[in-house]
Amino acid sequence: MKKSIILGFAFLLCFSLAQAQEKSLKEQALDEFKKEHYNEAISLLEKAAIETPHDAEVYYYLGWFNHYRAYDSRPLNGYDFSYSKKIFAYFEKALALNPDYGDAKYFYGAECSANAFIAMQNYDLKQLKYYYQKAAEKGAYPAWLIEYGKNYLNTCDPNAILFTGGNPDFDVCMYLQLHHNYRTDVTLVPIGNIDRPAYVRFIKNGLKGGVRNVNILLDEDQIMDIHPYKWDTTSVSIPVSEALKNEFNLAPDYQLTLDITPDLISNRMHSKIQSEKAKKRTYLSPQRAILLHIVEANFAERPIYFTNFVDSSFYGGLNIYFQDCGMLSRLIPVKVSETPNSIHEQKFEALLKAENLKDLQSVKTNNIPRISGIVFAYYQATNRLAQKYKQTQQTEKLKKLIGLYKSHIILGWDPEYEAQILKSISE
């Protein structure tokens, strides 16, 4: 019996070793990356590049993993532009081997964007423009994405502040502003970057000829000292613009009242005063604190918009005041549940026009798999507007919208989902 058990274990061990040996260096590197063993993953890929020098995917992963290690893990010792040059070289090699490698184009653009943020911190407009042009020349902003960025910007009212998600929407909009002088009245603010003191300082100052500033009422010391703030759920009152008060028939002294909840917690037990029962210390994250500050300092003067396609935790609870405008939401001074205008019908109609969708179908031949899914925003917007038309019995408008969906929006990527949308808007 014991001999059988020993033989069984020996067989399993040999089987496991054989499986490990069957995995290519590239596959082993992916396994290491999933475990966040970045150095090991990169080392395996460097060996794979020698073993399989014509595998575009190996160079793609080398570029991506080095990019990730530099910007998305802990700070990297010894980082300088020579490191970035190495990342560019990997993506260029991947694209030389496979010119249609969409995700290599995306990460090439992401590396350009990382360098562009350094240019922002240095207030270097020439370098800022250079990196966005470099990304465009490498194909990071195909026609369908340029069109998407224009639709984003055109949804905004004049002089708006637009909180974007990340690389897909922020970068293409920055490129349009810097190189096409397109809707430069709008200030783009990537919501995930507002916890960085250098970037907060940059958007406070702006950059002449490049980026319009936003009103930041913090001084230099406060900005450089951005950190998690001790916080319990607290109500904050925010001034509202006269235009919004008139639009929503609000009293002259009306203010937007927000219940701001903490979004960080520690295991440290704490009581503020001696008579209070101790509880876990909670904090307002730098990102949420700066978001609150920007809204508080600008809502009385400028329209504020948010992308619809980031994790809702980034919104800090503001989304109960979001009026849906298609691909974006407008911050309004009353809860959406308290108004019949949960969607801005005119904004949807301005978006869903044939002239705004001329390049959408090109996503099929110039696909960037990592981000191309954002075009399904058009499907969702079509469905939401159709429901509005059905509720308000606007039959002729609904017929035209169904025709637009069939002629310009359906891509054939997900027939089952596309059929569900068509059924939903047609019933």
Short mmCIF file of C-alpha atoms in Angstrom, two decimals:
data_model
loop_
_atom_site.label_atom_id
_atom_site.label_comp_id
_atom_site.label_asym_id
_atom_site.label_seq_id
_atom_site.Cartn_x
_atom_site.Cartn_y
_atom_site.Cartn_z
CA MET A 1 0.00 0.00 0.00
CA LYS A 2 2.77 2.46 1.00
CA LYS A 3 4.66 1.58 -2.17
CA SER A 4 1.55 2.40 -4.26
CA ILE A 5 1.17 5.78 -2.54
CA ILE A 6 4.85 6.61 -3.11
CA LEU A 7 4.58 5.62 -6.75
CA GLY A 8 1.42 7.74 -7.11
CA PHE A 9 3.15 10.81 -5.68
CA ALA A 10 6.14 10.20 -7.91
CA PHE A 11 3.85 10.00 -10.94
CA LEU A 12 2.10 13.26 -10.03
CA LEU A 13 5.44 14.99 -9.49
CA CYS A 14 6.73 13.81 -12.83
CA PHE A 15 3.46 14.83 -14.52
CA SER A 16 3.64 18.33 -12.98
CA LEU A 17 7.28 18.73 -14.04
CA ALA A 18 6.43 17.57 -17.54
CA GLN A 19 3.60 20.12 -17.75
CA ALA A 20 5.95 22.89 -16.59
CA GLN A 21 8.51 21.82 -19.17
CA GLU A 22 5.86 21.89 -21.90
CA LYS A 23 5.14 25.56 -21.24
CA SER A 24 7.02 27.95 -23.47
CA LEU A 25 9.15 30.74 -22.04
CA LYS A 26 6.45 33.19 -23.07
CA GLU A 27 3.77 31.21 -21.21
CA GLN A 28 5.98 30.99 -18.13
CA ALA A 29 6.52 34.75 -18.31
CA LEU A 30 2.77 35.35 -18.36
CA ASP A 31 2.38 33.13 -15.29
CA GLU A 32 5.05 35.14 -13.46
CA PHE A 33 3.45 38.44 -14.46
CA LYS A 34 0.10 37.30 -13.04
CA LYS A 35 1.89 36.69 -9.74
CA GLU A 36 3.36 40.22 -9.96
CA HIS A 37 6.87 38.82 -10.35
CA TYR A 38 7.77 41.44 -12.93
CA ASN A 39 11.54 40.97 -12.99
CA GLU A 40 11.18 37.23 -13.47
CA ALA A 41 8.60 37.70 -16.22
CA ILE A 42 10.80 40.15 -18.11
CA SER A 43 13.85 37.91 -17.75
CA LEU A 44 11.93 34.97 -19.26
CA LEU A 45 10.74 37.13 -22.15
CA GLU A 46 14.28 38.30 -22.86
CA LYS A 47 15.27 34.64 -23.21
CA ALA A 48 12.21 34.02 -25.38
CA ALA A 49 13.24 36.87 -27.71
CA ILE A 50 16.52 35.03 -28.33
CA GLU A 51 14.79 31.68 -28.77
CA THR A 52 11.93 32.97 -30.99
CA PRO A 53 13.16 36.27 -32.49
CA HIS A 54 10.28 36.53 -34.98
CA ASP A 55 7.47 36.30 -32.43
CA ALA A 56 5.85 39.76 -32.35
CA GLU A 57 3.94 38.85 -29.19
CA VAL A 58 7.18 38.37 -27.22
CA TYR A 59 8.28 41.94 -28.01
CA TYR A 60 4.78 43.22 -27.26
CA TYR A 61 4.86 41.65 -23.82
CA LEU A 62 8.40 42.94 -23.22
CA GLY A 63 7.20 46.46 -23.94
CA TRP A 64 4.02 46.09 -21.90
CA PHE A 65 5.66 44.46 -18.85
CA ASN A 66 8.47 47.02 -18.77
CA HIS A 67 5.91 49.81 -19.10
CA TYR A 68 3.86 48.30 -16.27
CA ARG A 69 6.88 47.90 -14.02
CA ALA A 70 7.85 51.54 -14.60
CA TYR A 71 4.47 53.21 -14.09
CA ASP A 72 1.97 50.84 -12.47
CA SER A 73 3.97 49.06 -9.79
CA ARG A 74 6.12 50.68 -7.11
CA PRO A 75 8.59 53.42 -8.16
CA LEU A 76 11.41 51.98 -10.22
CA ASN A 77 14.99 52.77 -9.23
CA GLY A 78 17.11 54.15 -12.02
CA TYR A 79 14.26 55.11 -14.33
CA ASP A 80 15.22 57.67 -16.95
CA PHE A 81 14.49 58.24 -20.62
CA SER A 82 16.87 55.46 -21.67
CA TYR A 83 14.43 53.04 -20.02
CA SER A 84 11.56 54.56 -21.99
CA LYS A 85 13.59 54.26 -25.20
CA LYS A 86 13.92 50.53 -24.53
CA ILE A 87 10.13 50.24 -24.15
CA PHE A 88 9.56 52.09 -27.42
CA ALA A 89 12.07 49.79 -29.13
CA TYR A 90 10.18 46.67 -28.01
CA PHE A 91 6.88 47.97 -29.37
CA GLU A 92 8.52 49.09 -32.60
CA LYS A 93 9.93 45.59 -33.05
CA ALA A 94 6.49 44.07 -32.43
CA LEU A 95 4.95 46.40 -35.01
CA ALA A 96 7.73 45.73 -37.53
CA LEU A 97 6.89 42.02 -37.28
CA ASN A 98 3.12 42.63 -37.25
CA PRO A 99 2.08 46.09 -38.54
CA ASP A 100 -1.57 45.44 -37.60
CA TYR A 101 -0.80 44.66 -33.95
CA GLY A 102 -3.44 46.88 -32.39
CA ASP A 103 -2.52 46.42 -28.74
CA ALA A 104 1.14 47.19 -29.49
CA LYS A 105 -0.08 50.48 -30.97
CA TYR A 106 -2.14 51.10 -27.84
CA PHE A 107 0.77 50.58 -25.46
CA TYR A 108 3.08 52.60 -27.68
CA GLY A 109 0.57 55.41 -27.17
CA ALA A 110 0.47 54.71 -23.42
CA GLU A 111 4.26 55.04 -23.22
CA CYS A 112 4.00 58.33 -25.12
CA SER A 113 1.35 59.43 -22.65
CA ALA A 114 3.60 58.62 -19.68
CA ASN A 115 6.29 60.84 -21.17
CA ALA A 116 3.70 63.51 -21.93
CA PHE A 117 2.83 63.67 -18.23
CA ILE A 118 6.48 64.32 -17.45
CA ALA A 119 6.37 67.13 -20.02
CA MET A 120 3.32 68.54 -18.23
CA GLN A 121 5.16 68.57 -14.92
CA ASN A 122 7.99 70.44 -16.64
CA TYR A 123 5.57 72.82 -18.43
CA ASP A 124 7.22 71.84 -21.70
CA LEU A 125 4.63 72.40 -24.45
CA LYS A 126 7.00 71.35 -27.23
CA GLN A 127 7.66 67.95 -25.63
CA LEU A 128 3.99 67.55 -24.72
CA LYS A 129 2.95 68.00 -28.35
CA TYR A 130 5.84 65.85 -29.56
CA TYR A 131 4.75 62.75 -27.65
CA TYR A 132 1.11 62.97 -28.73
CA GLN A 133 2.22 63.40 -32.34
CA LYS A 134 4.59 60.43 -31.94
CA ALA A 135 1.69 58.27 -30.72
CA ALA A 136 -0.53 59.38 -33.60
CA GLU A 137 2.14 58.58 -36.19
CA LYS A 138 2.46 55.06 -34.80
CA GLY A 139 -1.30 54.47 -35.21
CA ALA A 140 -2.39 54.79 -31.57
CA TYR A 141 -5.32 57.02 -32.61
CA PRO A 142 -7.09 55.37 -35.57
CA ALA A 143 -9.95 57.11 -37.36
CA TRP A 144 -12.69 55.52 -35.27
CA LEU A 145 -10.97 56.65 -32.06
CA ILE A 146 -10.47 60.19 -33.38
CA GLU A 147 -14.19 60.27 -34.14
CA TYR A 148 -14.93 58.92 -30.67
CA GLY A 149 -12.81 61.67 -29.09
CA LYS A 150 -14.59 64.37 -31.10
CA ASN A 151 -17.95 63.00 -29.98
CA TYR A 152 -16.72 63.11 -26.38
CA LEU A 153 -15.63 66.73 -26.63
CA ASN A 154 -18.67 67.85 -28.60
CA THR A 155 -21.01 66.50 -25.91
CA CYS A 156 -19.55 69.05 -23.48
CA ASP A 157 -20.99 72.54 -23.09
CA PRO A 158 -18.63 75.45 -23.78
CA ASN A 159 -15.85 75.92 -21.21
CA ALA A 160 -16.59 72.62 -19.50
CA ILE A 161 -14.36 70.52 -17.26
CA LEU A 162 -14.38 66.90 -18.42
CA PHE A 163 -13.24 64.15 -16.04
CA THR A 164 -12.01 61.35 -18.29
CA GLY A 165 -11.21 57.73 -17.53
CA GLY A 166 -7.70 56.86 -18.70
CA ASN A 167 -5.58 56.46 -21.81
CA PRO A 168 -8.33 55.62 -24.34
CA ASP A 169 -10.37 58.80 -23.89
CA PHE A 170 -7.94 61.29 -22.32
CA ASP A 171 -5.09 60.78 -24.78
CA VAL A 172 -7.07 61.05 -27.99
CA CYS A 173 -8.84 64.17 -26.71
CA MET A 174 -5.50 65.72 -25.74
CA TYR A 175 -4.17 64.94 -29.19
CA LEU A 176 -7.20 66.63 -30.78
CA GLN A 177 -6.71 69.73 -28.64
CA LEU A 178 -2.95 70.00 -29.11
CA HIS A 179 -2.69 69.15 -32.81
CA HIS A 180 -6.11 70.01 -34.25
CA ASN A 181 -6.98 72.93 -31.96
CA TYR A 182 -10.23 71.08 -31.33
CA ARG A 183 -12.47 72.20 -28.44
CA THR A 184 -9.62 73.73 -26.48
CA ASP A 185 -12.20 75.45 -24.28
CA VAL A 186 -12.69 72.11 -22.47
CA THR A 187 -10.25 71.16 -19.70
CA LEU A 188 -9.54 67.43 -19.61
CA VAL A 189 -8.87 65.93 -16.19
CA PRO A 190 -8.03 62.19 -15.95
CA ILE A 191 -9.86 61.24 -12.79
CA GLY A 192 -7.29 58.60 -11.80
CA ASN A 193 -4.42 61.10 -11.79
CA ILE A 194 -5.76 63.77 -9.47
CA ASP A 195 -4.12 62.21 -6.43
CA ARG A 196 -0.69 63.26 -7.76
CA PRO A 197 0.56 66.58 -6.36
CA ALA A 198 2.57 67.49 -9.46
CA TYR A 199 -0.45 66.97 -11.71
CA VAL A 200 -2.77 68.95 -9.41
CA ARG A 201 -0.26 71.80 -9.51
CA PHE A 202 -0.17 71.53 -13.30
CA ILE A 203 -3.94 71.76 -13.81
CA LYS A 204 -4.04 74.68 -11.37
CA ASN A 205 -1.50 76.58 -13.47
CA GLY A 206 -2.44 75.28 -16.91
CA LEU A 207 -0.09 75.60 -19.88
CA LYS A 208 -0.36 78.51 -22.27
CA GLY A 209 -1.10 77.27 -25.77
CA GLY A 210 -1.79 73.76 -24.52
CA VAL A 211 -4.00 73.19 -21.48
CA ARG A 212 -6.62 75.44 -19.96
CA ASN A 213 -6.34 75.54 -16.18
CA VAL A 214 -9.01 74.75 -13.60
CA ASN A 215 -9.68 76.71 -10.45
CA ILE A 216 -7.69 75.17 -7.57
CA LEU A 217 -7.87 77.13 -4.32
CA LEU A 218 -5.06 75.24 -2.57
CA ASP A 219 -1.67 76.87 -2.16
CA GLU A 220 1.65 75.26 -3.11
CA ASP A 221 2.27 73.76 0.33
CA GLN A 222 -1.21 72.23 0.48
CA ILE A 223 -0.85 70.71 -2.96
CA MET A 224 2.54 69.15 -2.27
CA ASP A 225 1.20 67.81 1.03
CA ILE A 226 -1.72 65.91 -0.54
CA HIS A 227 -2.28 62.75 1.50
CA PRO A 228 -5.15 60.63 2.95
CA TYR A 229 -7.31 62.84 5.18
CA LYS A 230 -9.05 61.78 8.40
CA TRP A 231 -12.73 61.69 7.52
CA ASP A 232 -16.16 60.44 8.51
CA THR A 233 -19.24 60.83 6.31
CA THR A 234 -19.87 64.56 6.19
CA SER A 235 -22.20 66.86 4.25
CA VAL A 236 -20.58 69.50 2.07
CA SER A 237 -22.44 72.40 0.44
CA ILE A 238 -21.28 73.54 -3.00
CA PRO A 239 -22.25 76.77 -4.82
CA VAL A 240 -24.24 76.32 -8.05
CA SER A 241 -24.02 78.40 -11.23
CA GLU A 242 -26.80 80.84 -12.06
CA ALA A 243 -27.38 79.02 -15.35
CA LEU A 244 -28.13 75.74 -13.55
CA LYS A 245 -30.31 77.42 -10.96
CA ASN A 246 -32.37 78.92 -13.75
CA GLU A 247 -32.51 75.65 -15.71
CA PHE A 248 -33.79 73.67 -12.73
CA ASN A 249 -35.90 76.46 -11.15
CA LEU A 250 -33.88 76.57 -7.95
CA ALA A 251 -33.89 79.24 -5.25
CA PRO A 252 -31.29 82.04 -5.54
CA ASP A 253 -29.43 80.77 -2.46
CA TYR A 254 -29.62 77.08 -3.43
CA GLN A 255 -26.49 74.98 -2.96
CA LEU A 256 -25.71 71.41 -3.92
CA THR A 257 -25.44 69.29 -0.77
CA LEU A 258 -23.21 66.23 -1.01
CA ASP A 259 -22.77 63.46 1.54
CA ILE A 260 -19.08 62.63 1.17
CA THR A 261 -18.17 59.20 2.48
CA PRO A 262 -14.63 58.01 3.35
CA ASP A 263 -13.11 55.53 0.92
CA LEU A 264 -10.08 54.32 2.91
CA ILE A 265 -10.03 52.46 6.22
CA SER A 266 -7.30 51.25 8.57
CA ASN A 267 -7.34 48.76 11.41
CA ARG A 268 -6.23 51.47 13.79
CA MET A 269 -8.88 52.07 16.48
CA HIS A 270 -9.55 55.71 17.20
CA SER A 271 -11.85 58.11 19.02
CA LYS A 272 -11.75 61.86 18.39
CA ILE A 273 -12.72 62.80 21.94
CA GLN A 274 -12.53 60.90 25.20
CA SER A 275 -16.28 60.16 25.49
CA GLU A 276 -16.52 58.68 21.99
CA LYS A 277 -16.44 54.92 21.46
CA ALA A 278 -13.33 53.89 19.55
CA LYS A 279 -13.80 52.73 15.97
CA LYS A 280 -11.61 52.03 12.97
CA ARG A 281 -10.02 55.15 11.55
CA THR A 282 -11.45 56.15 8.15
CA TYR A 283 -9.94 58.47 5.56
CA LEU A 284 -10.75 60.43 2.46
CA SER A 285 -8.35 59.32 -0.27
CA PRO A 286 -6.32 62.00 -2.08
CA GLN A 287 -8.24 61.24 -5.28
CA ARG A 288 -11.64 61.78 -3.67
CA ALA A 289 -10.47 64.82 -1.72
CA ILE A 290 -9.17 66.57 -4.86
CA LEU A 291 -12.26 65.59 -6.86
CA LEU A 292 -14.40 67.22 -4.18
CA HIS A 293 -12.20 70.30 -4.19
CA ILE A 294 -12.35 70.74 -7.97
CA VAL A 295 -16.13 70.42 -8.00
CA GLU A 296 -16.44 72.77 -5.04
CA ALA A 297 -14.17 75.40 -6.61
CA ASN A 298 -15.60 75.29 -10.16
CA PHE A 299 -19.27 74.23 -10.18
CA ALA A 300 -20.53 77.80 -9.84
CA GLU A 301 -18.54 78.86 -12.90
CA ARG A 302 -18.10 75.95 -15.33
CA PRO A 303 -20.14 72.96 -16.52
CA ILE A 304 -18.73 69.67 -15.23
CA TYR A 305 -18.90 66.35 -17.10
CA PHE A 306 -17.75 62.81 -16.36
CA THR A 307 -17.12 59.85 -18.61
CA ASN A 308 -19.71 57.09 -18.18
CA PHE A 309 -17.14 54.31 -18.43
CA VAL A 310 -14.98 54.16 -15.31
CA ASP A 311 -15.50 52.34 -12.05
CA SER A 312 -18.23 54.19 -10.15
CA SER A 313 -16.05 54.32 -7.01
CA PHE A 314 -14.08 57.10 -8.73
CA TYR A 315 -17.18 59.32 -8.69
CA GLY A 316 -17.21 59.66 -4.92
CA GLY A 317 -21.02 59.41 -4.73
CA LEU A 318 -21.54 62.26 -7.21
CA ASN A 319 -23.23 59.96 -9.71
CA ILE A 320 -26.64 60.35 -8.07
CA TYR A 321 -26.44 63.86 -9.59
CA PHE A 322 -25.42 62.64 -13.07
CA GLN A 323 -27.63 63.43 -16.04
CA ASP A 324 -26.85 60.93 -18.80
CA CYS A 325 -25.72 62.58 -22.04
CA GLY A 326 -24.82 59.45 -24.01
CA MET A 327 -21.12 58.77 -23.56
CA LEU A 328 -20.76 61.33 -20.77
CA SER A 329 -22.80 62.49 -17.81
CA ARG A 330 -23.39 66.08 -16.77
CA LEU A 331 -23.22 67.01 -13.10
CA ILE A 332 -26.51 68.70 -12.22
CA PRO A 333 -27.51 70.34 -8.91
CA VAL A 334 -30.41 67.99 -8.07
CA LYS A 335 -30.60 64.23 -7.69
CA VAL A 336 -31.52 62.55 -10.95
CA SER A 337 -34.25 60.62 -9.12
CA GLU A 338 -35.91 63.96 -8.33
CA THR A 339 -36.18 65.09 -11.96
CA PRO A 340 -37.82 63.61 -15.08
CA ASN A 341 -34.67 64.57 -16.98
CA SER A 342 -32.52 61.56 -16.13
CA ILE A 343 -31.20 61.72 -19.67
CA HIS A 344 -30.45 64.81 -21.72
CA GLU A 345 -32.43 63.97 -24.85
CA GLN A 346 -30.91 66.73 -26.98
CA LYS A 347 -27.35 65.59 -26.15
CA PHE A 348 -28.22 62.03 -27.18
CA GLU A 349 -29.72 63.26 -30.44
CA ALA A 350 -26.69 65.42 -31.18
CA LEU A 351 -24.45 62.39 -30.66
CA LEU A 352 -26.43 59.78 -32.59
CA LYS A 353 -26.20 61.21 -36.08
CA ALA A 354 -24.83 59.58 -39.21
CA GLU A 355 -22.17 62.28 -39.62
CA ASN A 356 -20.79 61.42 -36.17
CA LEU A 357 -20.50 57.71 -37.01
CA LYS A 358 -18.79 57.79 -40.42
CA ASP A 359 -15.62 56.08 -39.16
CA LEU A 360 -17.13 53.67 -36.66
CA GLN A 361 -17.05 50.66 -38.99
CA SER A 362 -13.29 51.11 -39.49
CA VAL A 363 -12.76 49.65 -36.01
CA LYS A 364 -13.17 46.22 -37.63
CA THR A 365 -10.08 46.67 -39.82
CA ASN A 366 -8.09 48.84 -37.41
CA ASN A 367 -8.88 47.06 -34.20
CA ILE A 368 -7.17 47.77 -30.87
CA PRO A 369 -8.55 44.86 -28.83
CA ARG A 370 -7.56 46.31 -25.47
CA ILE A 371 -9.81 49.36 -25.91
CA SER A 372 -12.03 48.82 -28.95
CA GLY A 373 -14.87 47.73 -26.71
CA ILE A 374 -15.50 51.39 -25.88
CA VAL A 375 -17.43 51.68 -29.14
CA PHE A 376 -20.24 49.70 -27.53
CA ALA A 377 -21.05 53.02 -25.88
CA TYR A 378 -22.93 53.79 -29.09
CA TYR A 379 -25.06 50.66 -28.65
CA GLN A 380 -25.91 51.60 -25.08
CA ALA A 381 -26.70 55.20 -26.01
CA THR A 382 -28.99 54.00 -28.81
CA ASN A 383 -30.86 51.74 -26.43
CA ARG A 384 -31.30 54.46 -23.79
CA LEU A 385 -32.57 57.02 -26.29
CA ALA A 386 -34.94 54.45 -27.81
CA GLN A 387 -36.45 53.77 -24.38
CA LYS A 388 -36.96 57.52 -23.94
CA TYR A 389 -38.68 57.77 -27.31
CA LYS A 390 -40.96 54.85 -26.44
CA GLN A 391 -41.88 56.38 -23.09
CA THR A 392 -42.76 59.68 -24.76
CA GLN A 393 -44.35 58.02 -27.84
CA GLN A 394 -42.04 59.71 -30.35
CA THR A 395 -42.67 57.08 -33.03
CA GLU A 396 -41.06 58.78 -36.02
CA LYS A 397 -37.87 59.57 -34.12
CA LEU A 398 -37.74 55.97 -32.93
CA LYS A 399 -38.01 54.65 -36.51
CA LYS A 400 -35.11 56.87 -37.64
CA LEU A 401 -33.02 55.76 -34.67
CA ILE A 402 -33.61 52.09 -35.51
CA GLY A 403 -32.53 52.81 -39.08
CA LEU A 404 -29.35 54.52 -37.87
CA TYR A 405 -28.55 51.59 -35.62
CA LYS A 406 -28.88 49.14 -38.51
CA SER A 407 -26.97 51.23 -41.06
CA HIS A 408 -24.14 52.75 -38.99
CA ILE A 409 -23.74 51.15 -35.56
CA ILE A 410 -24.04 47.36 -35.87
CA LEU A 411 -20.53 45.97 -36.29
CA GLY A 412 -21.21 42.24 -36.41
CA TRP A 413 -18.82 41.63 -33.52
CA ASP A 414 -21.38 40.18 -31.12
CA PRO A 415 -24.46 39.12 -33.12
CA GLU A 416 -26.34 37.89 -30.07
CA TYR A 417 -25.86 41.15 -28.14
CA GLU A 418 -26.56 43.25 -31.22
CA ALA A 419 -29.77 41.32 -31.84
CA GLN A 420 -30.82 41.89 -28.23
CA ILE A 421 -30.33 45.64 -28.63
CA LEU A 422 -32.29 45.62 -31.90
CA LYS A 423 -35.10 43.69 -30.25
CA SER A 424 -35.11 46.05 -27.28
CA ILE A 425 -35.33 49.20 -29.40
CA SER A 426 -37.82 47.71 -31.89
CA GLU A 427 -40.42 46.17 -29.59
#
